[in-house]
XYZ file of C-alpha atoms in Angstrom:
375
model
C -20.676 -10.864 10.679
C -19.649 -14.083 12.404
C -20.490 -12.495 16.317
C -20.223 -15.154 18.599
C -16.368 -15.321 17.545
C -16.054 -11.850 18.577
C -15.814 -10.293 22.177
C -18.467 -7.626 23.198
C -15.431 -4.857 23.312
C -14.896 -6.168 19.681
C -18.346 -5.925 18.481
C -18.643 -2.244 20.074
C -15.302 -1.483 18.378
C -16.479 -2.808 15.040
C -19.897 -0.860 14.986
C -18.196 2.367 15.814
C -15.766 1.889 13.192
C -18.340 1.011 10.715
C -20.481 4.408 11.848
C -17.469 6.131 11.449
C -16.894 4.252 7.817
C -20.406 5.749 7.093
C -20.013 9.243 7.859
C -16.795 9.422 6.247
C -18.267 7.783 3.317
C -20.628 10.223 2.940
C -18.549 13.252 3.222
C -16.041 12.197 1.033
C -18.784 11.953 -1.581
C -20.564 15.233 -1.109
C -17.044 16.578 -1.416
C -16.384 15.093 -5.052
C -19.379 15.466 -6.197
C -20.634 19.177 -5.794
C -20.090 21.679 -8.344
C -18.317 24.059 -5.333
C -15.603 21.040 -4.481
C -15.674 18.260 -7.210
C -13.010 17.429 -9.557
C -13.713 17.566 -13.120
C -13.323 14.030 -13.906
C -16.622 12.815 -11.363
C -18.497 16.202 -12.170
C -18.572 14.675 -15.609
C -18.598 11.021 -14.662
C -21.848 11.865 -12.523
C -23.958 12.634 -16.293
C -23.444 8.796 -16.771
C -25.085 7.332 -13.515
C -28.412 6.384 -13.198
C -28.456 7.722 -9.710
C -27.305 10.934 -7.924
C -24.444 10.633 -5.647
C -25.100 13.811 -3.417
C -28.561 12.477 -2.564
C -28.815 8.684 -2.835
C -25.421 7.886 -1.213
C -25.523 8.151 2.801
C -23.013 5.368 3.660
C -20.839 2.982 2.574
C -22.922 0.254 1.533
C -24.187 2.754 -0.950
C -20.927 2.567 -2.960
C -22.508 -0.450 -4.621
C -24.464 1.930 -6.628
C -21.281 3.111 -8.559
C -20.026 0.896 -11.575
C -16.571 -0.941 -10.818
C -13.621 1.759 -11.025
C -11.497 1.022 -13.998
C -7.763 1.603 -14.008
C -7.701 2.816 -17.997
C -9.693 6.309 -16.524
C -6.207 6.509 -14.977
C -4.217 6.214 -17.851
C -3.462 9.341 -20.126
C -4.459 12.868 -18.935
C -5.149 15.662 -18.624
C -4.092 14.839 -15.054
C -5.550 17.802 -13.884
C -9.288 16.445 -14.212
C -8.447 14.767 -11.092
C -7.839 17.869 -8.808
C -10.645 19.068 -6.748
C -11.767 22.580 -7.366
C -10.764 23.626 -4.063
C -7.250 22.314 -4.464
C -6.486 23.785 -7.815
C -4.211 26.437 -6.241
C -2.070 23.934 -4.353
C 1.170 22.414 -5.385
C 0.373 18.927 -6.810
C 2.095 16.033 -6.820
C 1.338 13.105 -9.660
C 2.471 9.565 -8.795
C 2.549 6.664 -11.362
C 2.079 3.446 -10.747
C 2.058 -0.016 -13.357
C 3.249 1.083 -16.869
C 5.411 -1.712 -17.778
C 3.947 -1.514 -21.153
C 1.669 1.190 -22.519
C 0.369 4.354 -20.727
C 1.040 4.381 -16.638
C -1.729 4.960 -14.649
C -1.454 8.429 -12.648
C -2.877 9.733 -9.778
C -2.702 13.104 -8.348
C -1.817 13.841 -4.736
C -1.372 16.679 -1.917
C -0.619 15.563 1.307
C -2.285 11.688 1.438
C 0.694 10.193 1.272
C 2.098 12.459 4.413
C -1.075 11.976 6.138
C -0.841 7.868 5.156
C 2.477 7.490 6.647
C 2.184 10.374 9.668
C -0.466 7.705 11.158
C 1.589 4.174 9.924
C 4.376 6.070 12.161
C 2.248 6.000 14.917
C 1.815 1.879 14.750
C 5.919 1.224 14.848
C 7.769 0.466 17.927
C 10.278 2.994 19.019
C 12.264 0.357 20.477
C 13.365 -0.832 17.038
C 12.190 2.614 15.120
C 13.887 4.982 17.467
C 12.911 8.720 16.876
C 15.711 10.878 15.231
C 17.356 7.787 13.597
C 18.339 8.280 10.110
C 16.639 5.886 7.163
C 17.475 3.732 3.587
C 15.040 3.853 1.297
C 15.962 0.920 -0.664
C 13.219 0.739 -3.153
C 11.595 2.288 -6.436
C 12.739 5.978 -7.061
C 11.450 8.020 -9.676
C 7.727 9.004 -10.234
C 6.495 6.674 -7.446
C 4.709 7.794 -4.298
C 6.544 5.280 -1.917
C 10.353 7.052 -2.565
C 8.571 10.617 -1.170
C 6.348 8.587 1.730
C 9.078 6.896 2.961
C 11.288 10.120 3.184
C 8.317 11.750 4.777
C 7.992 9.011 7.423
C 11.885 9.348 8.057
C 11.147 13.149 8.277
C 8.398 13.111 10.513
C 9.966 10.713 13.002
C 13.148 13.342 12.718
C 15.199 11.813 10.852
C 17.283 12.044 7.303
C 16.519 9.461 4.329
C 19.221 8.290 1.974
C 17.660 6.992 -1.061
C 18.903 4.828 -4.289
C 18.718 4.885 -7.642
C 15.816 2.031 -8.886
C 13.833 2.452 -12.102
C 11.771 -1.263 -11.566
C 10.420 -0.578 -15.151
C 14.041 -1.618 -16.439
C 14.080 -4.326 -14.237
C 11.070 -5.415 -15.629
C 12.096 -4.886 -19.229
C 15.031 -7.063 -18.480
C 12.969 -10.119 -17.234
C 10.666 -10.298 -20.046
C 13.660 -9.925 -22.331
C 14.987 -12.857 -20.618
C 18.492 -11.306 -20.069
C 19.361 -12.227 -16.413
C 22.851 -11.586 -16.458
C 22.045 -8.227 -17.012
C 19.191 -7.970 -14.258
C 21.656 -9.347 -12.171
C 23.712 -6.770 -13.048
C 21.375 -3.759 -11.854
C 20.502 -5.268 -8.795
C 23.999 -5.414 -7.578
C 23.954 -1.946 -9.126
C 21.009 -0.868 -6.382
C 22.834 -3.025 -3.413
C 26.280 -1.259 -4.260
C 24.598 2.362 -3.565
C 22.751 0.824 -0.340
C 26.139 -1.095 1.137
C 27.840 2.369 0.410
C 25.578 4.349 2.526
C 25.357 1.884 5.271
C 29.075 1.628 5.517
C 29.473 5.715 4.921
C 28.832 6.556 8.723
C 25.434 7.776 8.419
C 23.778 6.078 11.497
C 21.262 4.569 9.858
C 18.974 2.526 11.847
C 15.705 2.002 9.829
C 14.889 1.025 6.327
C 12.402 0.092 3.840
C 13.149 -2.634 1.467
C 11.429 -5.142 -0.561
C 11.588 -8.801 0.089
C 13.907 -9.796 -2.719
C 16.125 -6.587 -2.188
C 16.406 -7.186 1.500
C 17.273 -10.888 1.111
C 20.148 -9.149 -1.568
C 21.337 -6.818 0.820
C 21.769 -9.348 3.688
C 23.492 -11.788 1.085
C 25.851 -8.749 -0.295
C 26.624 -7.631 3.289
C 27.993 -11.591 4.122
C 29.612 -11.459 1.432
C 31.927 -8.321 2.655
C 32.058 -10.312 6.135
C 29.250 -8.103 8.074
C 25.704 -8.080 8.752
C 22.382 -6.203 8.556
C 22.705 -5.995 12.594
C 26.238 -4.947 12.535
C 25.510 -2.089 9.688
C 23.277 -0.915 12.269
C 19.640 -1.238 11.211
C 17.056 -2.265 13.928
C 13.898 -1.939 12.272
C 12.440 -2.883 8.586
C 9.593 -1.678 7.142
C 8.993 -3.981 3.910
C 6.023 -4.185 1.318
C 5.455 -6.256 -1.743
C 3.771 -9.414 -2.836
C 6.754 -11.762 -2.393
C 6.107 -11.384 1.253
C 5.215 -15.060 1.978
C 5.058 -16.321 5.642
C 7.638 -18.882 3.677
C 9.976 -15.859 2.928
C 9.200 -14.537 6.512
C 10.320 -17.309 8.165
C 13.649 -17.909 5.608
C 14.472 -13.691 6.097
C 13.978 -13.869 9.937
C 15.514 -16.877 10.936
C 18.338 -17.467 8.072
C 18.808 -13.388 7.363
C 18.722 -11.834 10.387
C 19.545 -14.781 12.972
C 16.133 -14.783 14.905
C 13.279 -12.760 16.315
C 13.547 -8.818 17.013
C 14.911 -10.566 20.374
C 17.909 -12.417 19.510
C 18.806 -10.629 16.100
C 17.912 -6.985 17.308
C 16.124 -6.830 14.059
C 12.328 -5.993 14.002
C 10.245 -6.143 10.450
C 7.100 -5.165 9.684
C 5.509 -5.729 6.520
C 2.798 -3.830 4.909
C 0.873 -3.865 1.642
C 0.218 -0.701 -0.079
C -0.396 0.895 -3.257
C -0.373 4.108 -5.011
C -4.108 4.047 -4.708
C -5.171 3.492 -1.556
C -2.007 4.220 0.949
C -0.847 1.634 3.159
C -2.341 -1.163 5.120
C -0.499 -2.568 7.997
C -0.118 -6.036 9.484
C -1.106 -7.692 12.435
C 2.279 -8.479 14.539
C 3.944 -11.718 12.566
C 5.204 -14.268 14.757
C 6.642 -17.748 15.001
C 3.799 -19.030 16.586
C 1.309 -17.811 13.978
C 3.527 -19.591 11.477
C 4.562 -16.283 10.313
C 0.814 -15.358 8.668
C 0.464 -12.077 7.400
C -2.712 -10.110 7.910
C -3.194 -6.598 6.364
C -5.694 -3.868 7.379
C -6.162 -1.016 5.458
C -6.266 2.373 7.149
C -9.818 2.753 7.423
C -11.898 5.419 7.047
C -9.269 6.960 4.504
C -9.310 3.291 2.751
C -11.247 0.140 2.765
C -10.011 -3.219 1.569
C -12.557 -6.052 1.149
C -12.285 -9.829 -0.250
C -15.054 -10.691 -2.504
C -16.292 -13.471 -4.905
C -14.528 -13.828 -8.139
C -17.969 -14.061 -9.559
C -19.919 -11.131 -7.977
C -17.572 -7.984 -7.075
C -20.358 -6.749 -4.516
C -20.252 -9.906 -2.289
C -17.694 -10.681 0.306
C -16.711 -14.533 0.908
C -17.341 -15.534 4.392
C -14.166 -15.685 6.870
C -10.870 -17.529 6.009
C -12.337 -17.833 2.557
C -10.413 -17.357 -0.518
C -11.723 -13.795 -2.781
C -10.260 -11.116 -5.254
C -8.955 -7.624 -3.380
C -11.373 -4.863 -3.804
C -10.003 -1.317 -2.911
C -12.042 1.709 -2.001
C -10.065 5.012 -1.537
C -11.857 7.770 0.381
C -9.829 11.115 0.693
C -10.722 14.315 -0.055
C -7.716 14.347 -2.772
C -9.020 10.964 -4.200
C -12.204 8.751 -4.611
C -11.801 5.495 -6.064
C -14.913 3.283 -5.567
C -14.612 -0.424 -5.969
C -11.203 -1.079 -7.706
C -10.297 -4.468 -8.016
C -6.718 -5.356 -7.116
C -4.299 -7.813 -9.392
C -4.342 -9.405 -6.061
C -6.230 -12.378 -4.034
C -6.143 -13.795 -0.869
C -8.224 -14.801 2.153
C -10.657 -12.722 4.312
C -9.470 -11.976 8.217
C -11.502 -11.380 11.214
C -11.636 -7.655 12.975
C -9.923 -7.663 16.174
C -9.431 -4.578 18.752
C -6.231 -2.752 17.087
C -7.965 -2.764 13.561
C -11.859 -3.526 14.110
C -12.766 -4.158 10.477
C -12.253 -6.889 8.115
C -8.451 -7.472 7.072
C -6.851 -9.855 4.165
C -4.201 -12.506 4.289
C -2.215 -14.506 2.080
C -2.046 -11.932 -0.070
C -0.598 -13.113 -3.936
C -1.444 -12.304 -7.481
C -5.078 -12.851 -8.511
C -4.765 -16.730 -10.419
C -6.943 -15.071 -13.214
C -3.521 -13.469 -14.688
C -1.207 -14.236 -12.187
C 0.627 -16.152 -15.140
C 1.097 -13.031 -17.166
C 2.084 -10.637 -14.197
C 5.753 -9.649 -14.156
C 6.731 -8.981 -10.654
C 10.206 -7.219 -10.789
C 11.896 -6.189 -7.883
C 8.788 -7.213 -5.653
């Protein structure tokens, strides 16, 4: 690591975080591969390995012994094969991701989404995300983790969450069929639901939205002669691959009318998915060119930026590579999953003393065939 560019304080934090990650990795691997605690999938898959995870995985770097995680393993059932032995009697959620064509990927969940969003709650500035405020969830509904997660976020902060109906798979079908008039009508249907909530006297101050939907909401309110700030919104948490410095600048300067001090609206981007949870962003500022850098919630999940040619080799800081994800919770173990995204490797800093990733965008290897939809 380029230690000459890190302060001694950050260096010490990096080492402490690495030690914590090694200890956590050992604990999670022991859990998922021991007969008394493991899930049927990993206990069966272990027979194919040429190593013993219980004795040969001592720390994070040893996870390279595993083959890359294949998302096909998550398509189809029985979904209970992913439930660890000690959780078989717990209430189980199933969340879907993908599935625009064929069978979607499914993952089980018990409390991971609550833990992830309770932790995320601690990062939100109370000035703009006041405790007790109500929330609007302007994003996918149905079998998606995000809906329940945002609802939990509102509840853990003492508020009530208002949700809309939104089926992203229908959006993607319309795009693929080229039915852009239908797409526009469906988007308007979603925005109408959101405006109804915001203008119904429910005292909604915070919201989740994807970039495209935030933009449409702002324009929809403008048509009605009002603004997001006048509708009472002060804090926005957003996510999606459409989050670029260009869009962020446009959103803050044009749609909101300036930064938080000027407009009264604070927006924080996040990078997350059903497998990992939620990566927070370094504060986004005009001085930094609206650059967006994400940091995974270690040690529960790790993101690395790896070589396009060798998924076990990190690229240098500032260099471009593919995003590799590892999830390490007692509910779910995903060693080395190559994401559909690429980006640049970012330096650790004191708040998040581990690698980050910036410039996240669809992986160029199949970017042209990826339909992004509402994101």
